[in-house]
Amino acid sequence: MAFRIAQISDTHLSAQHEGFTANFDALVEHLRAGKPDLVVHTGDISAHGELAIDDLRFARARLDAMGLDWVAIPGNHDVGNDPGLGDTPANAERLARWQETFGLDHFVRDVPGWRLVGLDTLITTTDLPEARAQMKALEAALDTDRHVALFLHKPLCEETVAEEDITYWAVQPEPRRRILELLTRKAPVFIASGHVHQWRDRGVSEGLRQVWAPAAAFIVGDTWQHPTSGSSKPVGYVEHVLHEDGRHECRLVQPEGMEIHDLGLLPGIYSPMKPLVAA
Ligand SMILES: [Fe+2]
Ligand SMILES: [Fe+2]
């Protein structure tokens, strides 16, 4: 029997944002009917967890109330962002709030034939002990005969693993190199991420299959965010089917009742968005 994972991402839950919660409720109703073996949340679980613990607690209660087995890794709105990117850097205080509500910020979970590994991509450029601990955990987890799947909040890269720009959207070049170095010991069958609020599956490129999950809460319209090559901007989730022999299929699922909110048209939730300048 294949193992079915529902990868959900970017729910941005908060008691203040009813539209996002309504999307989550529609998603959960769909998931309960389909009964995946595991729900993996790839971060930005909360809307403002980087500022206060309330949204993290709200989000944790919502995940528990799904009645489904789940694991989660944090996003930049849960533990802060890479230091240098914005006003809310990931640090010990923010991480402690996450740990209080969710526990560890990375995971290793074995399922039939596979090992699932989730990393916290927001602390990779910090000197926090948790940053070293998760790299050690990744190294140990890759010492396995199982097929490996890697879950991240930020994608490993936007277009190519060799890109050197430091951007808001992807793991920074230096930690990317460290992760890739470890992955030479055991290549993951796929890497699944969130954060970009776009769906993309370009198949295997540069030896890696990198799958981007769409957000559950909202998109960032083309006025404010360029679509990336091969991507689209629905809301929904990704179903991953893991066969014990290492075959893997995935597909975009867009449950009924989930509304496409455009963050650019919702002032007051985050900082106002600036329209892109036409090239
Ligand atoms: Fe997000
Ligand atoms: Fe994010």
Coordinates of N, CA, C and O and ligand atoms in Angstrom, one line a residue, residues 9-12 43-46 75-77 153 168-169 194-197 215 217-218 270, ligand 1:
S9 N 0.7 24.1 3.3 CA 1.7 25.1 3.6 C 1.0 26.5 3.7 O -0.1 26.7 3.1
D10 N 1.7 27.4 4.4 CA 1.3 28.8 4.3 C -0.2 29.0 4.6 O -0.9 29.6 3.9
T11 N -0.5 28.5 5.8 CA -1.9 28.7 6.2 C -2.1 30.1 6.9 O -3.3 30.6 7.0
H12 N -1.0 30.7 7.4 CA -1.1 32.0 8.0 C -2.2 32.2 8.9 O -3.0 33.2 8.8
G43 N 5.2 25.2 6.9 CA 5.5 26.5 7.5 C 4.7 27.7 7.1 O 3.9 27.6 6.2
D44 N 4.9 28.8 7.8 CA 4.0 29.9 7.9 C 2.6 29.4 8.3 O 1.6 29.6 7.7
I45 N 2.7 28.6 9.4 CA 1.5 28.0 9.9 C 0.7 29.2 10.5 O -0.6 29.2 10.3
S46 N 1.3 30.1 11.1 CA 0.7 31.3 11.8 C 0.9 32.5 10.9 O 1.8 32.6 10.1
G75 N 7.9 28.4 9.4 CA 8.2 29.4 8.3 C 8.6 30.7 8.9 O 8.7 30.9 10.2
N76 N 8.9 31.7 8.1 CA 9.4 33.0 8.6 C 8.4 33.7 9.4 O 8.7 34.5 10.2
H77 N 7.1 33.4 9.2 CA 6.0 34.0 10.0 C 5.8 33.3 11.3 O 4.9 33.7 12.1
H153 N 10.7 25.0 4.4 CA 9.8 26.1 4.2 C 10.2 26.8 2.9 O 9.5 26.9 1.9
Y168 N 14.7 37.0 -0.7 CA 13.6 36.7 0.3 C 13.1 35.3 0.1 O 12.6 34.6 1.0
W169 N 13.2 34.8 -1.2 CA 12.5 33.6 -1.6 C 13.1 32.2 -1.4 O 12.4 31.2 -1.4
G194 N 7.4 25.3 0.7 CA 6.3 26.3 0.6 C 6.9 27.7 0.4 O 7.7 27.9 -0.5
H195 N 6.4 28.6 1.1 CA 6.9 30.0 1.2 C 6.7 30.9 0.0 O 6.4 32.1 0.1
V196 N 6.8 30.4 -1.2 CA 6.7 31.2 -2.4 C 5.2 31.5 -2.8 O 4.9 32.4 -3.5
H197 N 4.3 30.7 -2.2 CA 2.9 30.9 -2.5 C 2.6 30.7 -4.0 O 1.8 31.3 -4.6
A215 N 0.1 28.0 -1.4 CA -0.3 28.4 -0.1 C -1.8 28.0 0.1 O -2.5 27.8 -0.9
A217 N -3.6 30.0 2.4 CA -4.2 31.2 2.8 C -4.5 32.2 1.7 O -5.6 32.7 1.5
F218 N -3.4 32.5 0.9 CA -3.5 33.6 -0.1 C -2.4 33.5 -1.1 O -1.4 32.8 -0.9
Y270 N 0.0 42.6 6.4 CA 1.4 42.8 6.5 C 1.7 44.2 5.9 O 0.8 45.0 5.6
Ligands
FE1 FE 3.8 32.3 3.5

